[in-house]
Amino acid sequence: MKQECRDLILQTCGASSLRVGAKIQTLWSGYGEIVRLHLEDCGRPSVVVKHIKFPEEAEHPGGWNTDRSHARKVRSYQVETHWYQNYSTNQSCRIPVCLAARSYGDEMLIVLEDLDVEGYDQRRTSIKDKEIRACLNWLANFHALFLGVTPEGLWPVGTYWHLETRPDELEAMDDVELKAVASDIDRVLNECHFKTIVHGDAKLANFCFSKSGLEVAAVDFQYVGGGCGMKDVVYFLGSCMDERECGKRVPGLLDHYFTELKAFVNKDVNFNALEKEWREMFAFAWTDFNRFLHGWMPGHWKINRYSKELTREVLQKLKQ
């Protein structure tokens, strides 16, 4: 880490010295890393630093290291920086506080509070029902908070799989029928009346849990932007349940999400109309992500029977 980066962190936190701790993760395609820094003589024992360094040659597990892919990633880090600097949430949809953010040529630095210190020190690779509901609570509160808000400085349409940003993956699709209606699915989602700001990458790995599992915080806002809240819901549910569990549990979990959403939206919102529209968007949002997978990684485990059933449902609706 450059000295100027170290100086920024020390000055921001009022620390006398810092020590580089564990690497939390390497960023996608080798675009840097997230590390924990331990501080001395200040009110914070540690901070988490997202250190982005644009590589001369990117590595991508699927081979999608194109100029378009690079430009999308660069934009995603600019969006994330803008998000942390200009938007805030509340305790019901907790995110880390941004302490500092700065660009240094081909490097970017985002200094965040350490959520582990704040009590969100648990991560999950498998998840219990109460924890699924806690994440849905977070999403419902987040979507209620930003309902009707224009995503200024963010992606106009959130999520990392948005069709307009993925022409290469669309071109690579073998599913001719789904490929032919990709723009129709995108249009239906974009034309929904009730829009909010979506997290855009709300997978299980991006939630940090309290010890009880009843409280969560979310991280990774590279693809935050406008859209229908169902995009986050389908992506989250698909990240933590297999096809059998989805078929069995999704209806009850959707009911839970909408109960929570109703409790937090402004009372002047026509909630019945919102719920009706977003429930109709559920299958479209699921199929939209399925469209991306078919082009990006056609052998992905999420292209399963449940996804195929919803896709067939959407194809039938579009023919009517």
mmCIF file of N, CA and C in Angstrom, residues 136-270:
data_model
loop_
_atom_site.group_PDB
_atom_site.id
_atom_site.type_symbol
_atom_site.label_atom_id
_atom_site.label_comp_id
_atom_site.label_asym_id
_atom_site.label_seq_id
_atom_site.Cartn_x
_atom_site.Cartn_y
_atom_site.Cartn_z
ATOM 1 N N LEU A 136 -34.142 -10.831 4.170
ATOM 2 C CA LEU A 136 -35.314 -10.286 3.490
ATOM 3 C C LEU A 136 -35.819 -9.037 4.203
ATOM 4 N N ASN A 137 -35.716 -9.020 5.530
ATOM 5 C CA ASN A 137 -36.059 -7.812 6.281
ATOM 6 C C ASN A 137 -35.178 -6.647 5.842
ATOM 7 N N TRP A 138 -33.883 -6.931 5.726
ATOM 8 C CA TRP A 138 -32.938 -5.888 5.290
ATOM 9 C C TRP A 138 -33.350 -5.357 3.913
ATOM 10 N N LEU A 139 -33.617 -6.274 2.984
ATOM 11 C CA LEU A 139 -33.981 -5.848 1.630
ATOM 12 C C LEU A 139 -35.291 -5.061 1.619
ATOM 13 N N ALA A 140 -36.271 -5.523 2.382
ATOM 14 C CA ALA A 140 -37.556 -4.826 2.422
ATOM 15 C C ALA A 140 -37.396 -3.408 2.966
ATOM 16 N N ASN A 141 -36.615 -3.268 4.022
ATOM 17 C CA ASN A 141 -36.365 -1.941 4.589
ATOM 18 C C ASN A 141 -35.602 -1.052 3.618
ATOM 19 N N PHE A 142 -34.627 -1.615 2.958
ATOM 20 C CA PHE A 142 -33.819 -0.880 1.973
ATOM 21 C C PHE A 142 -34.695 -0.399 0.820
ATOM 22 N N HIS A 143 -35.513 -1.292 0.302
ATOM 23 C CA HIS A 143 -36.383 -0.934 -0.823
ATOM 24 C C HIS A 143 -37.439 0.084 -0.415
ATOM 25 N N ALA A 144 -37.938 -0.030 0.814
ATOM 26 C CA ALA A 144 -38.916 0.949 1.298
ATOM 27 C C ALA A 144 -38.275 2.321 1.468
ATOM 28 N N LEU A 145 -37.062 2.338 1.995
ATOM 29 C CA LEU A 145 -36.363 3.596 2.239
ATOM 30 C C LEU A 145 -36.129 4.375 0.947
ATOM 31 N N PHE A 146 -35.808 3.660 -0.137
ATOM 32 C CA PHE A 146 -35.444 4.329 -1.389
ATOM 33 C C PHE A 146 -36.539 4.252 -2.447
ATOM 34 N N LEU A 147 -37.744 3.886 -2.058
ATOM 35 C CA LEU A 147 -38.842 3.812 -3.017
ATOM 36 C C LEU A 147 -39.092 5.187 -3.634
ATOM 37 N N GLY A 148 -39.042 5.241 -4.960
ATOM 38 C CA GLY A 148 -39.277 6.497 -5.669
ATOM 39 C C GLY A 148 -38.085 7.428 -5.743
ATOM 40 N N VAL A 149 -36.943 7.014 -5.182
ATOM 41 C CA VAL A 149 -35.741 7.851 -5.190
ATOM 42 C C VAL A 149 -35.003 7.677 -6.521
ATOM 43 N N THR A 150 -34.627 8.787 -7.138
ATOM 44 C CA THR A 150 -33.849 8.739 -8.382
ATOM 45 C C THR A 150 -32.409 8.344 -8.061
ATOM 46 N N PRO A 151 -31.859 7.356 -8.761
ATOM 47 C CA PRO A 151 -30.499 6.881 -8.456
ATOM 48 C C PRO A 151 -29.405 7.786 -9.006
ATOM 49 N N GLU A 152 -29.326 8.996 -8.507
ATOM 50 C CA GLU A 152 -28.344 9.953 -9.013
ATOM 51 C C GLU A 152 -26.918 9.491 -8.687
ATOM 52 N N GLY A 153 -26.078 9.447 -9.709
ATOM 53 C CA GLY A 153 -24.695 9.039 -9.521
ATOM 54 C C GLY A 153 -24.492 7.541 -9.437
ATOM 55 N N LEU A 154 -25.583 6.785 -9.485
ATOM 56 C CA LEU A 154 -25.521 5.327 -9.415
ATOM 57 C C LEU A 154 -25.802 4.754 -10.807
ATOM 58 N N TRP A 155 -25.904 3.432 -10.923
ATOM 59 C CA TRP A 155 -26.319 2.845 -12.192
ATOM 60 C C TRP A 155 -27.784 3.224 -12.437
ATOM 61 N N PRO A 156 -28.128 3.739 -13.610
ATOM 62 C CA PRO A 156 -29.537 4.045 -13.885
ATOM 63 C C PRO A 156 -30.429 2.826 -13.675
ATOM 64 N N VAL A 157 -29.911 1.661 -14.080
ATOM 65 C CA VAL A 157 -30.571 0.386 -13.814
ATOM 66 C C VAL A 157 -29.568 -0.491 -13.073
ATOM 67 N N GLY A 158 -29.904 -0.854 -11.847
ATOM 68 C CA GLY A 158 -28.972 -1.605 -11.020
ATOM 69 C C GLY A 158 -28.912 -3.081 -11.387
ATOM 70 N N THR A 159 -27.998 -3.793 -10.743
ATOM 71 C CA THR A 159 -27.651 -5.221 -10.873
ATOM 72 C C THR A 159 -26.504 -5.389 -11.864
ATOM 73 N N TYR A 160 -25.670 -6.370 -11.581
ATOM 74 C CA TYR A 160 -24.507 -6.575 -12.440
ATOM 75 C C TYR A 160 -24.846 -7.350 -13.705
ATOM 76 N N TRP A 161 -26.066 -7.871 -13.799
ATOM 77 C CA TRP A 161 -26.440 -8.651 -14.985
ATOM 78 C C TRP A 161 -27.378 -7.886 -15.922
ATOM 79 N N HIS A 162 -27.563 -6.585 -15.690
ATOM 80 C CA HIS A 162 -28.487 -5.801 -16.513
ATOM 81 C C HIS A 162 -28.140 -5.960 -17.997
ATOM 82 N N LEU A 163 -29.150 -6.207 -18.793
ATOM 83 C CA LEU A 163 -28.977 -6.564 -20.204
ATOM 84 C C LEU A 163 -28.125 -5.563 -20.972
ATOM 85 N N GLU A 164 -28.354 -4.274 -20.766
ATOM 86 C CA GLU A 164 -27.641 -3.252 -21.540
ATOM 87 C C GLU A 164 -26.137 -3.315 -21.324
ATOM 88 N N THR A 165 -25.717 -3.793 -20.146
ATOM 89 C CA THR A 165 -24.287 -3.866 -19.839
ATOM 90 C C THR A 165 -23.691 -5.234 -20.181
ATOM 91 N N ARG A 166 -24.507 -6.139 -20.734
ATOM 92 C CA ARG A 166 -24.038 -7.512 -20.987
ATOM 93 C C ARG A 166 -24.308 -7.989 -22.420
ATOM 94 N N PRO A 167 -23.938 -7.201 -23.425
ATOM 95 C CA PRO A 167 -24.182 -7.635 -24.811
ATOM 96 C C PRO A 167 -23.354 -8.851 -25.214
ATOM 97 N N ASP A 168 -22.152 -9.005 -24.661
ATOM 98 C CA ASP A 168 -21.313 -10.151 -25.024
ATOM 99 C C ASP A 168 -21.952 -11.457 -24.558
ATOM 100 N N GLU A 169 -22.470 -11.432 -23.325
ATOM 101 C CA GLU A 169 -23.106 -12.633 -22.787
ATOM 102 C C GLU A 169 -24.401 -12.959 -23.537
ATOM 103 N N LEU A 170 -25.123 -11.914 -23.958
ATOM 104 C CA LEU A 170 -26.336 -12.135 -24.750
ATOM 105 C C LEU A 170 -25.990 -12.802 -26.073
ATOM 106 N N GLU A 171 -24.953 -12.304 -26.706
ATOM 107 C CA GLU A 171 -24.532 -12.858 -27.988
ATOM 108 C C GLU A 171 -24.125 -14.323 -27.857
ATOM 109 N N ALA A 172 -23.579 -14.697 -26.705
ATOM 110 C CA ALA A 172 -23.078 -16.058 -26.496
ATOM 111 C C ALA A 172 -24.176 -17.073 -26.178
ATOM 112 N N MET A 173 -25.410 -16.628 -25.966
ATOM 113 C CA MET A 173 -26.491 -17.525 -25.566
ATOM 114 C C MET A 173 -26.827 -18.558 -26.631
ATOM 115 N N ASP A 174 -27.031 -19.805 -26.185
ATOM 116 C CA ASP A 174 -27.472 -20.871 -27.080
ATOM 117 C C ASP A 174 -28.987 -21.045 -27.054
ATOM 118 N N ASP A 175 -29.624 -20.599 -25.970
ATOM 119 C CA ASP A 175 -31.074 -20.718 -25.840
ATOM 120 C C ASP A 175 -31.724 -19.661 -26.738
ATOM 121 N N VAL A 176 -32.086 -20.072 -27.932
ATOM 122 C CA VAL A 176 -32.567 -19.138 -28.951
ATOM 123 C C VAL A 176 -33.865 -18.464 -28.518
ATOM 124 N N GLU A 177 -34.772 -19.228 -27.902
ATOM 125 C CA GLU A 177 -36.076 -18.679 -27.523
ATOM 126 C C GLU A 177 -35.932 -17.606 -26.439
ATOM 127 N N LEU A 178 -35.122 -17.896 -25.428
ATOM 128 C CA LEU A 178 -34.914 -16.930 -24.351
ATOM 129 C C LEU A 178 -34.141 -15.716 -24.856
ATOM 130 N N LYS A 179 -33.165 -15.955 -25.709
ATOM 131 C CA LYS A 179 -32.376 -14.860 -26.284
ATOM 132 C C LYS A 179 -33.266 -13.894 -27.068
ATOM 133 N N ALA A 180 -34.257 -14.429 -27.773
ATOM 134 C CA ALA A 180 -35.120 -13.612 -28.615
ATOM 135 C C ALA A 180 -36.003 -12.663 -27.808
ATOM 136 N N VAL A 181 -36.315 -13.042 -26.553
ATOM 137 C CA VAL A 181 -37.207 -12.199 -25.742
ATOM 138 C C VAL A 181 -36.459 -11.461 -24.631
ATOM 139 N N ALA A 182 -35.135 -11.507 -24.654
ATOM 140 C CA ALA A 182 -34.343 -10.863 -23.595
ATOM 141 C C ALA A 182 -34.679 -9.381 -23.461
ATOM 142 N N SER A 183 -34.788 -8.694 -24.589
ATOM 143 C CA SER A 183 -35.084 -7.258 -24.529
ATOM 144 C C SER A 183 -36.508 -7.005 -24.060
ATOM 145 N N ASP A 184 -37.433 -7.919 -24.348
ATOM 146 C CA ASP A 184 -38.817 -7.775 -23.874
ATOM 147 C C ASP A 184 -38.879 -7.918 -22.355
ATOM 148 N N ILE A 185 -38.144 -8.881 -21.819
ATOM 149 C CA ILE A 185 -38.093 -9.068 -20.368
ATOM 150 C C ILE A 185 -37.498 -7.827 -19.702
ATOM 151 N N ASP A 186 -36.431 -7.326 -20.281
ATOM 152 C CA ASP A 186 -35.780 -6.121 -19.757
ATOM 153 C C ASP A 186 -36.743 -4.932 -19.783
ATOM 154 N N ARG A 187 -37.478 -4.811 -20.866
ATOM 155 C CA ARG A 187 -38.433 -3.702 -21.004
ATOM 156 C C ARG A 187 -39.536 -3.792 -19.945
ATOM 157 N N VAL A 188 -40.084 -4.984 -19.729
ATOM 158 C CA VAL A 188 -41.136 -5.162 -18.725
ATOM 159 C C VAL A 188 -40.638 -4.730 -17.349
ATOM 160 N N LEU A 189 -39.425 -5.141 -17.005
ATOM 161 C CA LEU A 189 -38.864 -4.776 -15.699
ATOM 162 C C LEU A 189 -38.612 -3.275 -15.601
ATOM 163 N N ASN A 190 -38.092 -2.693 -16.671
ATOM 164 C CA ASN A 190 -37.766 -1.264 -16.649
ATOM 165 C C ASN A 190 -39.002 -0.368 -16.653
ATOM 166 N N GLU A 191 -40.110 -0.900 -17.159
ATOM 167 C CA GLU A 191 -41.325 -0.087 -17.248
ATOM 168 C C GLU A 191 -42.236 -0.226 -16.043
ATOM 169 N N CYS A 192 -41.804 -0.976 -15.030
ATOM 170 C CA CYS A 192 -42.668 -1.097 -13.858
ATOM 171 C C CYS A 192 -42.831 0.275 -13.203
ATOM 172 N N HIS A 193 -43.998 0.501 -12.649
ATOM 173 C CA HIS A 193 -44.342 1.816 -12.099
ATOM 174 C C HIS A 193 -43.590 2.093 -10.801
ATOM 175 N N PHE A 194 -43.521 1.091 -9.927
ATOM 176 C CA PHE A 194 -42.895 1.280 -8.617
ATOM 177 C C PHE A 194 -41.420 0.889 -8.694
ATOM 178 N N LYS A 195 -40.561 1.898 -8.601
ATOM 179 C CA LYS A 195 -39.117 1.656 -8.651
ATOM 180 C C LYS A 195 -38.475 2.107 -7.348
ATOM 181 N N THR A 196 -37.364 1.477 -7.051
ATOM 182 C CA THR A 196 -36.598 1.814 -5.865
ATOM 183 C C THR A 196 -35.124 1.810 -6.246
ATOM 184 N N ILE A 197 -34.258 1.824 -5.267
ATOM 185 C CA ILE A 197 -32.836 1.557 -5.504
ATOM 186 C C ILE A 197 -32.576 0.133 -5.054
ATOM 187 N N VAL A 198 -31.941 -0.639 -5.917
ATOM 188 C CA VAL A 198 -31.624 -2.028 -5.588
ATOM 189 C C VAL A 198 -30.143 -2.151 -5.235
ATOM 190 N N HIS A 199 -29.846 -3.098 -4.357
ATOM 191 C CA HIS A 199 -28.455 -3.362 -3.972
ATOM 192 C C HIS A 199 -27.652 -3.779 -5.194
ATOM 193 N N GLY A 200 -28.220 -4.688 -5.983
ATOM 194 C CA GLY A 200 -27.601 -5.061 -7.254
ATOM 195 C C GLY A 200 -26.708 -6.280 -7.221
ATOM 196 N N ASP A 201 -26.358 -6.754 -6.009
ATOM 197 C CA ASP A 201 -25.530 -7.968 -5.879
ATOM 198 C C ASP A 201 -25.816 -8.591 -4.514
ATOM 199 N N ALA A 202 -27.120 -8.760 -4.231
ATOM 200 C CA ALA A 202 -27.557 -9.130 -2.880
ATOM 201 C C ALA A 202 -27.489 -10.636 -2.627
ATOM 202 N N LYS A 203 -26.321 -11.214 -2.857
ATOM 203 C CA LYS A 203 -26.136 -12.641 -2.576
ATOM 204 C C LYS A 203 -25.805 -12.839 -1.106
ATOM 205 N N LEU A 204 -25.923 -14.087 -0.662
ATOM 206 C CA LEU A 204 -25.680 -14.422 0.743
ATOM 207 C C LEU A 204 -24.307 -13.958 1.215
ATOM 208 N N ALA A 205 -23.298 -14.069 0.355
ATOM 209 C CA ALA A 205 -21.931 -13.717 0.741
ATOM 210 C C ALA A 205 -21.761 -12.235 1.044
ATOM 211 N N ASN A 206 -22.713 -11.409 0.626
ATOM 212 C CA ASN A 206 -22.599 -9.970 0.873
ATOM 213 C C ASN A 206 -23.398 -9.506 2.087
ATOM 214 N N PHE A 207 -23.840 -10.454 2.913
ATOM 215 C CA PHE A 207 -24.497 -10.116 4.169
ATOM 216 C C PHE A 207 -23.628 -10.551 5.348
ATOM 217 N N CYS A 208 -23.539 -9.679 6.339
ATOM 218 C CA CYS A 208 -22.789 -9.943 7.563
ATOM 219 C C CYS A 208 -23.798 -10.065 8.701
ATOM 220 N N PHE A 209 -23.676 -11.122 9.494
ATOM 221 C CA PHE A 209 -24.679 -11.445 10.502
ATOM 222 C C PHE A 209 -24.191 -11.172 11.916
ATOM 223 N N SER A 210 -25.137 -10.845 12.784
ATOM 224 C CA SER A 210 -24.849 -10.800 14.219
ATOM 225 C C SER A 210 -24.777 -12.243 14.726
ATOM 226 N N LYS A 211 -24.309 -12.412 15.952
ATOM 227 C CA LYS A 211 -24.182 -13.771 16.497
ATOM 228 C C LYS A 211 -25.511 -14.500 16.554
ATOM 229 N N SER A 212 -26.580 -13.768 16.821
ATOM 230 C CA SER A 212 -27.908 -14.385 16.891
ATOM 231 C C SER A 212 -28.454 -14.736 15.512
ATOM 232 N N GLY A 213 -27.908 -14.106 14.472
ATOM 233 C CA GLY A 213 -28.412 -14.303 13.124
ATOM 234 C C GLY A 213 -29.656 -13.491 12.824
ATOM 235 N N LEU A 214 -30.106 -12.706 13.781
ATOM 236 C CA LEU A 214 -31.349 -11.942 13.616
ATOM 237 C C LEU A 214 -31.116 -10.541 13.062
ATOM 238 N N GLU A 215 -29.865 -10.072 13.095
ATOM 239 C CA GLU A 215 -29.538 -8.760 12.558
ATOM 240 C C GLU A 215 -28.459 -8.917 11.491
ATOM 241 N N VAL A 216 -28.607 -8.150 10.414
ATOM 242 C CA VAL A 216 -27.646 -8.248 9.323
ATOM 243 C C VAL A 216 -27.252 -6.858 8.825
ATOM 244 N N ALA A 217 -26.092 -6.800 8.219
ATOM 245 C CA ALA A 217 -25.637 -5.620 7.490
ATOM 246 C C ALA A 217 -25.204 -6.111 6.110
ATOM 247 N N ALA A 218 -25.200 -5.210 5.140
ATOM 248 C CA ALA A 218 -24.831 -5.592 3.773
ATOM 249 C C ALA A 218 -23.638 -4.783 3.294
ATOM 250 N N VAL A 219 -22.854 -5.397 2.428
ATOM 251 C CA VAL A 219 -21.672 -4.770 1.844
ATOM 252 C C VAL A 219 -21.701 -4.957 0.331
ATOM 253 N N ASP A 220 -20.726 -4.355 -0.353
ATOM 254 C CA ASP A 220 -20.496 -4.501 -1.786
ATOM 255 C C ASP A 220 -21.587 -3.828 -2.608
ATOM 256 N N PHE A 221 -21.413 -2.532 -2.852
ATOM 257 C CA PHE A 221 -22.407 -1.742 -3.567
ATOM 258 C C PHE A 221 -21.923 -1.297 -4.946
ATOM 259 N N GLN A 222 -21.183 -2.159 -5.633
ATOM 260 C CA GLN A 222 -20.668 -1.811 -6.952
ATOM 261 C C GLN A 222 -21.771 -1.684 -8.003
ATOM 262 N N TYR A 223 -22.865 -2.414 -7.808
ATOM 263 C CA TYR A 223 -23.916 -2.425 -8.835
ATOM 264 C C TYR A 223 -25.243 -1.904 -8.314
ATOM 265 N N VAL A 224 -25.164 -0.997 -7.342
ATOM 266 C CA VAL A 224 -26.352 -0.366 -6.791
ATOM 267 C C VAL A 224 -26.939 0.595 -7.823
ATOM 268 N N GLY A 225 -28.270 0.588 -7.948
ATOM 269 C CA GLY A 225 -28.900 1.454 -8.936
ATOM 270 C C GLY A 225 -30.404 1.312 -8.919
ATOM 271 N N GLY A 226 -31.064 1.878 -9.902
ATOM 272 C CA GLY A 226 -32.514 1.899 -9.925
ATOM 273 C C GLY A 226 -33.116 0.583 -10.383
ATOM 274 N N GLY A 227 -34.390 0.379 -10.025
ATOM 275 C CA GLY A 227 -35.086 -0.794 -10.531
ATOM 276 C C GLY A 227 -36.146 -1.344 -9.605
ATOM 277 N N CYS A 228 -36.681 -2.470 -10.001
ATOM 278 C CA CYS A 228 -37.706 -3.182 -9.238
ATOM 279 C C CYS A 228 -37.046 -3.983 -8.124
ATOM 280 N N GLY A 229 -37.596 -3.897 -6.919
ATOM 281 C CA GLY A 229 -37.018 -4.584 -5.770
ATOM 282 C C GLY A 229 -36.943 -6.092 -5.918
ATOM 283 N N MET A 230 -37.765 -6.655 -6.785
ATOM 284 C CA MET A 230 -37.752 -8.112 -6.970
ATOM 285 C C MET A 230 -36.414 -8.615 -7.497
ATOM 286 N N LYS A 231 -35.663 -7.748 -8.172
ATOM 287 C CA LYS A 231 -34.355 -8.178 -8.676
ATOM 288 C C LYS A 231 -33.448 -8.626 -7.529
ATOM 289 N N ASP A 232 -33.438 -7.868 -6.443
ATOM 290 C CA ASP A 232 -32.639 -8.249 -5.279
ATOM 291 C C ASP A 232 -33.185 -9.506 -4.623
ATOM 292 N N VAL A 233 -34.506 -9.583 -4.516
ATOM 293 C CA VAL A 233 -35.129 -10.713 -3.818
ATOM 294 C C VAL A 233 -34.838 -12.029 -4.539
ATOM 295 N N VAL A 234 -35.009 -12.060 -5.863
ATOM 296 C CA VAL A 234 -34.784 -13.314 -6.584
ATOM 297 C C VAL A 234 -33.309 -13.706 -6.533
ATOM 298 N N TYR A 235 -32.434 -12.724 -6.627
ATOM 299 C CA TYR A 235 -31.007 -13.048 -6.609
ATOM 300 C C TYR A 235 -30.585 -13.574 -5.241
ATOM 301 N N PHE A 236 -31.106 -12.962 -4.183
ATOM 302 C CA PHE A 236 -30.781 -13.451 -2.846
ATOM 303 C C PHE A 236 -31.310 -14.863 -2.632
ATOM 304 N N LEU A 237 -32.579 -15.095 -2.925
ATOM 305 C CA LEU A 237 -33.158 -16.421 -2.695
ATOM 306 C C LEU A 237 -32.430 -17.491 -3.506
ATOM 307 N N GLY A 238 -32.086 -17.159 -4.735
ATOM 308 C CA GLY A 238 -31.366 -18.119 -5.572
ATOM 309 C C GLY A 238 -29.951 -18.392 -5.099
ATOM 310 N N SER A 239 -29.398 -17.472 -4.290
ATOM 311 C CA SER A 239 -28.025 -17.652 -3.800
ATOM 312 C C SER A 239 -27.946 -18.555 -2.580
ATOM 313 N N CYS A 240 -29.085 -18.828 -1.940
ATOM 314 C CA CYS A 240 -29.015 -19.591 -0.681
ATOM 315 C C CYS A 240 -29.950 -20.792 -0.632
ATOM 316 N N MET A 241 -30.673 -21.069 -1.717
ATOM 317 C CA MET A 241 -31.547 -22.241 -1.739
ATOM 318 C C MET A 241 -31.427 -22.982 -3.065
ATOM 319 N N ASP A 242 -31.519 -24.307 -3.021
ATOM 320 C CA ASP A 242 -31.481 -25.083 -4.256
ATOM 321 C C ASP A 242 -32.880 -25.153 -4.855
ATOM 322 N N GLU A 243 -33.002 -25.842 -5.983
ATOM 323 C CA GLU A 243 -34.271 -25.855 -6.709
ATOM 324 C C GLU A 243 -35.413 -26.444 -5.888
ATOM 325 N N ARG A 244 -35.129 -27.481 -5.103
ATOM 326 C CA ARG A 244 -36.176 -28.107 -4.292
ATOM 327 C C ARG A 244 -36.644 -27.154 -3.205
ATOM 328 N N GLU A 245 -35.703 -26.507 -2.538
ATOM 329 C CA GLU A 245 -36.055 -25.554 -1.477
ATOM 330 C C GLU A 245 -36.815 -24.361 -2.041
ATOM 331 N N CYS A 246 -36.409 -23.884 -3.205
ATOM 332 C CA CYS A 246 -37.107 -22.753 -3.820
ATOM 333 C C CYS A 246 -38.569 -23.103 -4.083
ATOM 334 N N GLY A 247 -38.796 -24.264 -4.677
ATOM 335 C CA GLY A 247 -40.155 -24.671 -4.981
ATOM 336 C C GLY A 247 -41.028 -24.781 -3.743
ATOM 337 N N LYS A 248 -40.420 -25.174 -2.650
ATOM 338 C CA LYS A 248 -41.164 -25.398 -1.406
ATOM 339 C C LYS A 248 -41.335 -24.133 -0.578
ATOM 340 N N ARG A 249 -40.308 -23.266 -0.554
ATOM 341 C CA ARG A 249 -40.258 -22.188 0.443
ATOM 342 C C ARG A 249 -40.478 -20.782 -0.091
ATOM 343 N N VAL A 250 -40.301 -20.569 -1.378
ATOM 344 C CA VAL A 250 -40.390 -19.209 -1.921
ATOM 345 C C VAL A 250 -41.735 -18.530 -1.624
ATOM 346 N N PRO A 251 -42.879 -19.203 -1.795
ATOM 347 C CA PRO A 251 -44.152 -18.489 -1.534
ATOM 348 C C PRO A 251 -44.237 -17.888 -0.128
ATOM 349 N N GLY A 252 -43.866 -18.648 0.889
ATOM 350 C CA GLY A 252 -43.905 -18.135 2.257
ATOM 351 C C GLY A 252 -42.895 -17.036 2.505
ATOM 352 N N LEU A 253 -41.733 -17.142 1.876
ATOM 353 C CA LEU A 253 -40.703 -16.121 2.051
ATOM 354 C C LEU A 253 -41.088 -14.825 1.338
ATOM 355 N N LEU A 254 -41.741 -14.949 0.200
ATOM 356 C CA LEU A 254 -42.239 -13.749 -0.477
ATOM 357 C C LEU A 254 -43.299 -13.051 0.374
ATOM 358 N N ASP A 255 -44.174 -13.836 0.973
ATOM 359 C CA ASP A 255 -45.183 -13.253 1.872
ATOM 360 C C ASP A 255 -44.497 -12.487 2.998
ATOM 361 N N HIS A 256 -43.435 -13.062 3.549
ATOM 362 C CA HIS A 256 -42.704 -12.404 4.633
ATOM 363 C C HIS A 256 -42.102 -11.087 4.153
ATOM 364 N N TYR A 257 -41.483 -11.100 2.983
ATOM 365 C CA TYR A 257 -40.885 -9.883 2.433
ATOM 366 C C TYR A 257 -41.928 -8.781 2.286
ATOM 367 N N PHE A 258 -43.075 -9.107 1.723
ATOM 368 C CA PHE A 258 -44.091 -8.081 1.495
ATOM 369 C C PHE A 258 -44.734 -7.591 2.788
ATOM 370 N N THR A 259 -44.839 -8.465 3.784
ATOM 371 C CA THR A 259 -45.327 -8.023 5.097
ATOM 372 C C THR A 259 -44.380 -6.992 5.690
ATOM 373 N N GLU A 260 -43.087 -7.263 5.563
ATOM 374 C CA GLU A 260 -42.079 -6.339 6.071
ATOM 375 C C GLU A 260 -42.064 -5.042 5.264
ATOM 376 N N LEU A 261 -42.162 -5.163 3.954
ATOM 377 C CA LEU A 261 -42.160 -3.984 3.087
ATOM 378 C C LEU A 261 -43.342 -3.068 3.422
ATOM 379 N N LYS A 262 -44.512 -3.660 3.625
ATOM 380 C CA LYS A 262 -45.716 -2.877 3.934
ATOM 381 C C LYS A 262 -45.549 -2.073 5.209
ATOM 382 N N ALA A 263 -44.839 -2.641 6.180
ATOM 383 C CA ALA A 263 -44.666 -1.970 7.473
ATOM 384 C C ALA A 263 -43.783 -0.732 7.359
ATOM 385 N N PHE A 264 -42.987 -0.649 6.307
ATOM 386 C CA PHE A 264 -41.985 0.428 6.246
ATOM 387 C C PHE A 264 -42.179 1.426 5.111
ATOM 388 N N VAL A 265 -43.025 1.120 4.135
ATOM 389 C CA VAL A 265 -43.235 2.120 3.076
ATOM 390 C C VAL A 265 -44.105 3.254 3.617
ATOM 391 N N ASN A 266 -43.969 4.420 3.018
ATOM 392 C CA ASN A 266 -44.795 5.556 3.419
ATOM 393 C C ASN A 266 -46.270 5.227 3.215
ATOM 394 N N LYS A 267 -47.091 5.734 4.106
ATOM 395 C CA LYS A 267 -48.511 5.399 4.083
ATOM 396 C C LYS A 267 -49.245 5.986 2.879
ATOM 397 N N ASP A 268 -48.626 6.966 2.205
ATOM 398 C CA ASP A 268 -49.289 7.531 1.027
ATOM 399 C C ASP A 268 -49.046 6.688 -0.228
ATOM 400 N N VAL A 269 -48.249 5.618 -0.104
ATOM 401 C CA VAL A 269 -48.001 4.715 -1.223
ATOM 402 C C VAL A 269 -49.171 3.734 -1.329
ATOM 403 N N ASN A 270 -49.638 3.499 -2.540
ATOM 404 C CA ASN A 270 -50.681 2.497 -2.777
ATOM 405 C C ASN A 270 -50.030 1.124 -2.705
#
